[in-house]
Amino acid sequence: QKEVEQDPGPLSVPEGAIVSLNCTYSNSAFQYFMWYRQYSRKGPELLMYTYSSGNKEDGRFTAQVDKSSKYISLFIRDSQPSDSATYLCAMRLYSGGGADGLTFGKGTHLIIQP
Amino acid sequence: DAGVIQSPRHEVTEMGQEVTLRCKPISGHNSLFWYRQTMMRGLELLIYFNNNVPIDDSGMPEDRFSAKMPNASFSTLKIQPSEPRDSAVYFCASSLSGNEQYFGPGTRLTVT
């Protein structure tokens, strides 16, 4: 079992729909959780990050962390064709304030149909 | 801000050749990460540096891989000798806070 599991999709939804993307993880020591968006043949772009459990909202995006279930989600409201991309969840341990590498899910390919 | 700069963007080489990938992090960032992305394994951490010092190289697949960071504005990832299974997209990322890692455009490596 991989440390971070993510459904690869593709997930296809009509424009304007609410999108829900999810990851599960096995290492309860993960403390920081991120979502990256990756367009084809581009580098990953950071969308959101949260610390421990709770919700965080930024425009049309909401990130949710449930540490008791080891489950994180990203919601996209009013989805647009430009949101079509691969979404990667990532997480890292707490390392006393220093930088640390990220553990990624394999990504979900999202398609927004006009 | 120019972002993370990687070169070359594409590299095609023959098995057994030496390959050097280059990275310039965002100015002022003190952490640098090398990742590799393949369809089979996804995005995996190879090695990272804090303040130019290698901290964790446990993700480096074999002794054929080596990385250096001689100063705060430059890092290299070297593969010698290269093998077809090294074909992947290699990303460099940099960070100041540790959480917000900013990725470069990647180097697409093909080893024939």
mmCIF file of C-alpha atoms in Angstrom:
data_model
loop_
_atom_site.group_PDB
_atom_site.id
_atom_site.type_symbol
_atom_site.label_atom_id
_atom_site.label_comp_id
_atom_site.label_asym_id
_atom_site.label_seq_id
_atom_site.Cartn_x
_atom_site.Cartn_y
_atom_site.Cartn_z
ATOM 1 C CA GLN A 1 0.000 0.000 0.000
ATOM 2 C CA LYS A 2 1.328 3.414 -1.004
ATOM 3 C CA GLU A 3 1.512 6.112 1.655
ATOM 4 C CA VAL A 4 -0.877 8.362 -0.307
ATOM 5 C CA GLU A 5 -3.726 7.021 -2.438
ATOM 6 C CA GLN A 6 -5.527 9.088 -5.063
ATOM 7 C CA ASP A 7 -7.998 8.001 -7.734
ATOM 8 C CA PRO A 8 -6.357 8.698 -11.129
ATOM 9 C CA GLY A 9 -9.675 9.340 -12.906
ATOM 10 C CA PRO A 10 -10.341 10.725 -15.395
ATOM 11 C CA LEU A 11 -13.126 12.648 -13.675
ATOM 12 C CA SER A 12 -15.371 14.398 -16.198
ATOM 13 C CA VAL A 13 -17.979 16.970 -15.083
ATOM 14 C CA PRO A 14 -20.006 19.696 -16.819
ATOM 15 C CA GLU A 15 -19.013 23.346 -16.531
ATOM 16 C CA GLY A 16 -20.408 25.000 -13.404
ATOM 17 C CA ALA A 17 -20.533 21.796 -11.365
ATOM 18 C CA ILE A 18 -18.960 21.374 -7.936
ATOM 19 C CA VAL A 19 -15.917 19.110 -8.107
ATOM 20 C CA SER A 20 -14.710 16.957 -5.223
ATOM 21 C CA LEU A 21 -11.186 15.529 -5.295
ATOM 22 C CA ASN A 22 -9.902 13.276 -2.534
ATOM 23 C CA CYS A 23 -6.838 11.534 -1.102
ATOM 24 C CA THR A 24 -6.325 9.050 1.679
ATOM 25 C CA TYR A 25 -3.070 8.466 3.493
ATOM 26 C CA SER A 26 -1.630 5.922 5.903
ATOM 27 C CA ASN A 27 1.034 7.845 7.866
ATOM 28 C CA SER A 28 -0.624 9.584 10.809
ATOM 29 C CA ALA A 29 2.521 11.719 11.294
ATOM 30 C CA PHE A 30 1.726 13.882 8.259
ATOM 31 C CA GLN A 31 0.944 17.403 9.461
ATOM 32 C CA TYR A 32 0.927 19.651 6.380
ATOM 33 C CA PHE A 33 -1.349 19.030 3.415
ATOM 34 C CA MET A 34 -1.234 20.628 -0.023
ATOM 35 C CA TRP A 35 -2.984 20.569 -3.358
ATOM 36 C CA TYR A 36 -1.131 21.180 -6.603
ATOM 37 C CA ARG A 37 -2.534 21.673 -10.102
ATOM 38 C CA GLN A 38 -0.532 20.444 -13.078
ATOM 39 C CA TYR A 39 -1.338 21.285 -16.674
ATOM 40 C CA SER A 40 -0.033 19.014 -19.404
ATOM 41 C CA ARG A 41 3.747 19.301 -19.858
ATOM 42 C CA LYS A 42 4.037 21.931 -17.095
ATOM 43 C CA GLY A 43 5.351 21.919 -13.538
ATOM 44 C CA PRO A 44 2.996 21.498 -10.562
ATOM 45 C CA GLU A 45 1.489 24.764 -9.281
ATOM 46 C CA LEU A 46 0.622 25.153 -5.595
ATOM 47 C CA LEU A 47 -3.103 25.834 -5.042
ATOM 48 C CA MET A 48 -3.712 25.396 -1.322
ATOM 49 C CA TYR A 49 -2.023 24.250 1.840
ATOM 50 C CA THR A 50 -3.423 23.509 5.292
ATOM 51 C CA TYR A 51 -1.944 22.578 8.622
ATOM 52 C CA SER A 52 -3.563 19.675 10.511
ATOM 53 C CA SER A 53 -7.354 19.251 10.522
ATOM 54 C CA GLY A 54 -9.862 21.816 9.332
ATOM 55 C CA ASN A 55 -11.011 23.773 6.315
ATOM 56 C CA LYS A 56 -9.391 26.509 4.263
ATOM 57 C CA GLU A 57 -11.078 28.533 1.544
ATOM 58 C CA ASP A 58 -9.524 30.549 -1.289
ATOM 59 C CA GLY A 59 -11.886 31.863 -3.917
ATOM 60 C CA ARG A 60 -13.571 28.931 -5.646
ATOM 61 C CA PHE A 61 -11.321 26.407 -3.885
ATOM 62 C CA THR A 62 -11.837 24.810 -0.462
ATOM 63 C CA ALA A 63 -9.362 22.387 1.109
ATOM 64 C CA GLN A 64 -10.539 20.074 3.869
ATOM 65 C CA VAL A 65 -8.481 17.824 6.153
ATOM 66 C CA ASP A 66 -9.845 15.090 8.426
ATOM 67 C CA LYS A 67 -6.894 13.645 10.316
ATOM 68 C CA SER A 68 -9.038 11.168 12.255
ATOM 69 C CA SER A 69 -10.008 9.511 8.972
ATOM 70 C CA LYS A 70 -6.672 10.242 7.231
ATOM 71 C CA TYR A 71 -8.650 11.849 4.417
ATOM 72 C CA ILE A 72 -8.205 15.148 2.584
ATOM 73 C CA SER A 73 -10.403 16.824 -0.015
ATOM 74 C CA LEU A 74 -10.330 19.685 -2.481
ATOM 75 C CA PHE A 75 -13.611 21.226 -3.620
ATOM 76 C CA ILE A 76 -13.881 23.418 -6.695
ATOM 77 C CA ARG A 77 -17.042 25.514 -7.026
ATOM 78 C CA ASP A 78 -18.383 26.870 -10.312
ATOM 79 C CA SER A 79 -15.892 24.753 -12.265
ATOM 80 C CA GLN A 80 -14.513 26.208 -15.499
ATOM 81 C CA PRO A 81 -12.949 24.545 -18.578
ATOM 82 C CA SER A 82 -9.664 26.189 -17.537
ATOM 83 C CA ASP A 83 -9.759 24.024 -14.384
ATOM 84 C CA SER A 84 -9.139 20.963 -16.568
ATOM 85 C CA ALA A 85 -5.809 19.607 -15.341
ATOM 86 C CA THR A 86 -4.282 16.955 -13.108
ATOM 87 C CA TYR A 87 -4.683 17.652 -9.376
ATOM 88 C CA LEU A 88 -2.067 16.246 -7.027
ATOM 89 C CA CYS A 89 -2.379 16.023 -3.278
ATOM 90 C CA ALA A 90 0.833 16.256 -1.259
ATOM 91 C CA MET A 91 1.756 16.090 2.380
ATOM 92 C CA ARG A 92 4.736 16.300 4.683
ATOM 93 C CA LEU A 93 5.806 15.636 8.231
ATOM 94 C CA TYR A 94 6.499 18.326 10.773
ATOM 95 C CA SER A 95 10.270 18.776 10.948
ATOM 96 C CA GLY A 96 10.757 21.449 13.585
ATOM 97 C CA GLY A 97 10.310 24.354 11.211
ATOM 98 C CA GLY A 98 12.827 23.231 8.612
ATOM 99 C CA ALA A 99 11.969 22.348 5.057
ATOM 100 C CA ASP A 100 11.137 18.766 4.204
ATOM 101 C CA GLY A 101 10.299 16.833 1.058
ATOM 102 C CA LEU A 102 6.711 16.186 -0.002
ATOM 103 C CA THR A 103 4.957 12.848 -0.495
ATOM 104 C CA PHE A 104 2.572 13.047 -3.447
ATOM 105 C CA GLY A 105 -0.492 11.175 -4.608
ATOM 106 C CA LYS A 106 -0.374 10.107 -8.246
ATOM 107 C CA GLY A 107 -2.895 12.748 -9.272
ATOM 108 C CA THR A 108 -6.496 12.884 -10.528
ATOM 109 C CA HIS A 109 -7.065 13.929 -14.132
ATOM 110 C CA LEU A 110 -10.023 16.358 -14.186
ATOM 111 C CA ILE A 111 -11.958 17.307 -17.317
ATOM 112 C CA ILE A 112 -14.493 20.159 -17.268
ATOM 113 C CA GLN A 113 -16.853 19.901 -20.231
ATOM 114 C CA PRO A 114 -17.980 23.267 -21.699
ATOM 115 C CA ASP B 1 10.162 37.080 -10.297
ATOM 116 C CA ALA B 2 11.586 34.611 -12.836
ATOM 117 C CA GLY B 3 10.520 31.511 -10.910
ATOM 118 C CA VAL B 4 12.553 28.317 -10.772
ATOM 119 C CA ILE B 5 14.648 27.888 -13.898
ATOM 120 C CA GLN B 6 15.636 24.476 -15.227
ATOM 121 C CA SER B 7 17.821 23.514 -18.156
ATOM 122 C CA PRO B 8 17.754 21.828 -20.531
ATOM 123 C CA ARG B 9 13.985 21.513 -21.046
ATOM 124 C CA HIS B 10 14.437 18.376 -23.132
ATOM 125 C CA GLU B 11 17.321 15.921 -23.225
ATOM 126 C CA VAL B 12 17.669 12.873 -25.450
ATOM 127 C CA THR B 13 20.722 10.725 -24.880
ATOM 128 C CA GLU B 14 21.984 7.222 -25.435
ATOM 129 C CA MET B 15 22.346 4.615 -22.746
ATOM 130 C CA GLY B 16 25.672 4.894 -20.969
ATOM 131 C CA GLN B 17 26.073 8.629 -21.497
ATOM 132 C CA GLU B 18 26.393 11.150 -18.678
ATOM 133 C CA VAL B 19 23.449 13.499 -18.172
ATOM 134 C CA THR B 20 23.550 16.752 -16.180
ATOM 135 C CA LEU B 21 20.385 18.614 -15.259
ATOM 136 C CA ARG B 22 20.572 22.161 -13.926
ATOM 137 C CA CYS B 23 18.420 24.251 -11.631
ATOM 138 C CA LYS B 24 18.357 27.868 -10.488
ATOM 139 C CA PRO B 25 16.034 28.337 -7.489
ATOM 140 C CA ILE B 26 13.995 31.438 -6.739
ATOM 141 C CA SER B 27 16.222 34.151 -5.294
ATOM 142 C CA GLY B 28 16.086 34.189 -1.492
ATOM 143 C CA HIS B 29 14.803 30.641 -1.125
ATOM 144 C CA ASN B 30 16.951 28.467 1.134
ATOM 145 C CA SER B 31 15.628 24.980 0.315
ATOM 146 C CA LEU B 32 15.913 23.107 -2.967
ATOM 147 C CA PHE B 33 14.285 19.826 -3.973
ATOM 148 C CA TRP B 34 14.762 17.416 -6.871
ATOM 149 C CA TYR B 35 11.755 15.265 -7.869
ATOM 150 C CA ARG B 36 11.176 12.729 -10.632
ATOM 151 C CA GLN B 37 7.797 12.087 -12.301
ATOM 152 C CA THR B 38 6.826 8.957 -14.227
ATOM 153 C CA MET B 39 3.460 7.512 -15.214
ATOM 154 C CA MET B 40 4.088 4.400 -13.150
ATOM 155 C CA ARG B 41 5.365 5.933 -9.911
ATOM 156 C CA GLY B 42 4.049 9.500 -10.014
ATOM 157 C CA LEU B 43 6.063 12.336 -8.462
ATOM 158 C CA GLU B 44 8.834 11.166 -6.139
ATOM 159 C CA LEU B 45 11.358 13.081 -4.041
ATOM 160 C CA LEU B 46 14.965 12.290 -4.933
ATOM 161 C CA ILE B 47 16.964 14.627 -2.680
ATOM 162 C CA TYR B 48 16.673 17.997 -0.967
ATOM 163 C CA PHE B 49 19.023 20.659 0.339
ATOM 164 C CA ASN B 50 18.626 23.197 3.142
ATOM 165 C CA ASN B 51 21.053 26.130 3.006
ATOM 166 C CA ASN B 52 23.070 24.300 0.306
ATOM 167 C CA VAL B 53 23.540 21.210 2.520
ATOM 168 C CA PRO B 54 22.071 17.848 1.410
ATOM 169 C CA ILE B 55 19.604 16.729 4.082
ATOM 170 C CA ASP B 56 17.957 13.607 2.730
ATOM 171 C CA ASP B 57 19.087 11.647 -0.328
ATOM 172 C CA SER B 58 17.211 8.447 0.501
ATOM 173 C CA GLY B 59 15.123 8.861 -2.643
ATOM 174 C CA MET B 60 18.105 8.733 -4.983
ATOM 175 C CA PRO B 61 17.587 5.412 -6.777
ATOM 176 C CA GLU B 62 21.202 4.328 -7.240
ATOM 177 C CA ASP B 63 24.803 5.442 -6.974
ATOM 178 C CA ARG B 64 24.541 6.448 -10.618
ATOM 179 C CA PHE B 65 22.646 9.512 -9.398
ATOM 180 C CA SER B 66 24.381 12.412 -7.667
ATOM 181 C CA ALA B 67 23.358 15.978 -6.816
ATOM 182 C CA LYS B 68 25.277 19.053 -5.785
ATOM 183 C CA MET B 69 24.474 22.556 -4.671
ATOM 184 C CA PRO B 70 27.700 24.589 -4.755
ATOM 185 C CA ASN B 71 25.924 27.848 -3.910
ATOM 186 C CA ALA B 72 22.490 29.249 -3.098
ATOM 187 C CA SER B 73 21.611 29.938 -6.727
ATOM 188 C CA PHE B 74 22.598 26.742 -8.515
ATOM 189 C CA SER B 75 22.152 22.981 -8.277
ATOM 190 C CA THR B 76 22.887 20.029 -10.552
ATOM 191 C CA LEU B 77 21.545 16.488 -10.780
ATOM 192 C CA LYS B 78 23.884 14.109 -12.586
ATOM 193 C CA ILE B 79 23.213 10.608 -13.901
ATOM 194 C CA GLN B 80 26.265 8.583 -14.904
ATOM 195 C CA PRO B 81 25.905 6.220 -16.697
ATOM 196 C CA SER B 82 22.317 6.791 -17.853
ATOM 197 C CA GLU B 83 19.903 3.888 -18.509
ATOM 198 C CA PRO B 84 16.558 3.721 -20.391
ATOM 199 C CA ARG B 85 14.680 3.316 -17.079
ATOM 200 C CA ASP B 86 15.905 6.788 -16.066
ATOM 201 C CA SER B 87 13.587 8.293 -18.693
ATOM 202 C CA ALA B 88 11.229 10.628 -16.821
ATOM 203 C CA VAL B 89 10.473 14.286 -16.175
ATOM 204 C CA TYR B 90 12.800 15.728 -13.550
ATOM 205 C CA PHE B 91 11.548 18.707 -11.548
ATOM 206 C CA CYS B 92 13.409 21.107 -9.334
ATOM 207 C CA ALA B 93 11.509 23.040 -6.653
ATOM 208 C CA SER B 94 12.533 25.695 -4.151
ATOM 209 C CA SER B 95 11.052 26.960 -0.929
ATOM 210 C CA LEU B 96 11.507 29.495 1.848
ATOM 211 C CA SER B 97 8.956 28.307 4.393
ATOM 212 C CA GLY B 98 9.119 24.622 3.583
ATOM 213 C CA ASN B 99 5.433 24.243 2.788
ATOM 214 C CA GLU B 100 5.174 26.421 -0.269
ATOM 215 C CA GLN B 101 7.381 24.628 -2.742
ATOM 216 C CA TYR B 102 7.530 26.251 -6.161
ATOM 217 C CA PHE B 103 8.287 23.977 -9.077
ATOM 218 C CA GLY B 104 10.232 24.631 -12.239
ATOM 219 C CA PRO B 105 9.001 23.624 -15.712
ATOM 220 C CA GLY B 106 10.900 20.328 -15.592
ATOM 221 C CA THR B 107 13.438 18.556 -17.801
ATOM 222 C CA ARG B 108 12.042 15.771 -19.973
ATOM 223 C CA LEU B 109 14.766 13.111 -20.189
ATOM 224 C CA THR B 110 14.708 10.327 -22.753
ATOM 225 C CA VAL B 111 17.427 7.673 -22.648
ATOM 226 C CA THR B 112 17.508 5.392 -25.701
#
